[in-house]
Amino acid sequence: MPTSDLDHPQPDPRLDATIVSPARRWNYWLGGKDHFQVDRESGDRIAAAYPAIRIAAQEGRAFHNRTIRFLAGEAGIRQFLDIGTGLPAPDNTHEVAQAIIPQARVVYVDNDPMVLAHARALMIGSPEGATNYIDADLNDPAAILRAPELTGTLDLREPVAILLYAVLHFIRDDERARKVVTDLLAAVPAGSYLVATNSTKDFVPPHVAGMYDQMLAKGLVDAWPRDSATFARFFDGTQLVEPGVVPISEWRPTAAEHASPAEVSMYGAVGVK
């Protein structure tokens, strides 16, 4: 049973309490309540191999907030396409962006039925701006781009920030993942931005990397780690914003003390088309 009641009068048949959901597991690591026993068990297995995972989740949220503030502030972006949204949490994309630019328009995309059940919480923004939600899969960018929720909310003739936080590593095939990113970037004009993150083993000790490889082989984890060079290829066709491809805790940190690369084990970057 979930640890909180879902206000969803007609449950989605895809909402299976026996299958791990990355969105619910991430919610568990962040200290939320919207997860099932299977998500907690998966989260605990990963935490046993990689004890810093909760720090990584918190640093991922901090990276999200810093990059959105950069995009809405310094870069002046007013349109955001957030794919792999996850469950609503403090400082959702529209909240951070609209605090700087009230006119900001945000479209969220996720294929998790629990996220869909909570989607209305993502649709309450500033009166001047707009938010919308698409129930769709990153693996089908064409469906996302032609969805009326997107075409009715964003103007693809104007710059858009494409946000891929902690989602590309669920596509194991590198070429397939790059094709998805290429298709998304091809649909937006010059001046648009790409923000992405991906888990990595580059900074952990060999025994931790070995444990993770064993869990991958057994299907106990589902996030495919990439090294810096492989991750950087997602940004082909863009100009990287300083400091380039770095551990997410080192992308323009706002505090003098922040998590180490080994604690976050995730690369992040921002590029402009």
PDB file of N, CA and C in Angstrom, residues 81 134 136 140-152 156 184 187:
ATOM      1  N   LEU A  81      10.180  23.012 -21.286  1.00  0.00           N
ATOM      2  CA  LEU A  81       9.635  21.685 -21.543  1.00  0.00           C
ATOM      3  C   LEU A  81      10.357  20.719 -20.616  1.00  0.00           C
ATOM      4  N   ILE A 134       1.624  16.616 -20.070  1.00  0.00           N
ATOM      5  CA  ILE A 134       1.433  15.611 -21.102  1.00  0.00           C
ATOM      6  C   ILE A 134       1.766  14.245 -20.508  1.00  0.00           C
ATOM      7  N   ALA A 136       3.095  11.182 -21.437  1.00  0.00           N
ATOM      8  CA  ALA A 136       3.828  10.654 -22.587  1.00  0.00           C
ATOM      9  C   ALA A 136       5.199  10.172 -22.144  1.00  0.00           C
ATOM     10  N   ASP A 140       9.387   8.602 -27.071  1.00  0.00           N
ATOM     11  CA  ASP A 140       8.598   8.991 -28.244  1.00  0.00           C
ATOM     12  C   ASP A 140       8.525  10.518 -28.321  1.00  0.00           C
ATOM     13  N   PRO A 141       9.645  11.167 -28.687  1.00  0.00           N
ATOM     14  CA  PRO A 141       9.649  12.631 -28.707  1.00  0.00           C
ATOM     15  C   PRO A 141       8.646  13.215 -29.702  1.00  0.00           C
ATOM     16  N   ALA A 142       8.370  12.496 -30.795  1.00  0.00           N
ATOM     17  CA  ALA A 142       7.415  13.015 -31.779  1.00  0.00           C
ATOM     18  C   ALA A 142       6.031  13.177 -31.162  1.00  0.00           C
ATOM     19  N   ALA A 143       5.618  12.221 -30.329  1.00  0.00           N
ATOM     20  CA  ALA A 143       4.312  12.318 -29.673  1.00  0.00           C
ATOM     21  C   ALA A 143       4.274  13.500 -28.713  1.00  0.00           C
ATOM     22  N   ILE A 144       5.378  13.734 -28.029  1.00  0.00           N
ATOM     23  CA  ILE A 144       5.439  14.884 -27.119  1.00  0.00           C
ATOM     24  C   ILE A 144       5.296  16.182 -27.899  1.00  0.00           C
ATOM     25  N   LEU A 145       6.035  16.279 -28.998  1.00  0.00           N
ATOM     26  CA  LEU A 145       6.100  17.536 -29.748  1.00  0.00           C
ATOM     27  C   LEU A 145       4.793  17.868 -30.465  1.00  0.00           C
ATOM     28  N   ARG A 146       3.994  16.842 -30.784  1.00  0.00           N
ATOM     29  CA  ARG A 146       2.728  17.125 -31.468  1.00  0.00           C
ATOM     30  C   ARG A 146       1.529  17.162 -30.518  1.00  0.00           C
ATOM     31  N   ALA A 147       1.765  16.922 -29.245  1.00  0.00           N
ATOM     32  CA  ALA A 147       0.668  16.906 -28.278  1.00  0.00           C
ATOM     33  C   ALA A 147       0.016  18.276 -28.196  1.00  0.00           C
ATOM     34  N   PRO A 148      -1.322  18.330 -28.196  1.00  0.00           N
ATOM     35  CA  PRO A 148      -2.000  19.634 -28.121  1.00  0.00           C
ATOM     36  C   PRO A 148      -1.689  20.390 -26.832  1.00  0.00           C
ATOM     37  N   GLU A 149      -1.368  19.660 -25.767  1.00  0.00           N
ATOM     38  CA  GLU A 149      -1.004  20.339 -24.522  1.00  0.00           C
ATOM     39  C   GLU A 149       0.271  21.153 -24.695  1.00  0.00           C
ATOM     40  N   LEU A 150       1.167  20.666 -25.577  1.00  0.00           N
ATOM     41  CA  LEU A 150       2.398  21.413 -25.851  1.00  0.00           C
ATOM     42  C   LEU A 150       2.138  22.528 -26.848  1.00  0.00           C
ATOM     43  N   THR A 151       1.536  22.189 -27.984  1.00  0.00           N
ATOM     44  CA  THR A 151       1.347  23.188 -29.035  1.00  0.00           C
ATOM     45  C   THR A 151       0.418  24.312 -28.597  1.00  0.00           C
ATOM     46  N   GLY A 152      -0.449  24.032 -27.623  1.00  0.00           N
ATOM     47  CA  GLY A 152      -1.341  25.072 -27.128  1.00  0.00           C
ATOM     48  C   GLY A 152      -0.741  25.918 -26.026  1.00  0.00           C
ATOM     49  N   LEU A 156       6.885  27.109 -30.380  1.00  0.00           N
ATOM     50  CA  LEU A 156       8.163  26.526 -30.760  1.00  0.00           C
ATOM     51  C   LEU A 156       8.922  27.379 -31.760  1.00  0.00           C
ATOM     52  N   LEU A 184      14.511  16.285 -30.163  1.00  0.00           N
ATOM     53  CA  LEU A 184      13.948  17.373 -29.365  1.00  0.00           C
ATOM     54  C   LEU A 184      14.601  18.704 -29.724  1.00  0.00           C
ATOM     55  N   ALA A 187      13.511  20.444 -32.940  1.00  0.00           N
ATOM     56  CA  ALA A 187      12.182  21.049 -32.971  1.00  0.00           C
ATOM     57  C   ALA A 187      12.144  22.461 -32.407  1.00  0.00           C
TER      58      ALA A 187
END
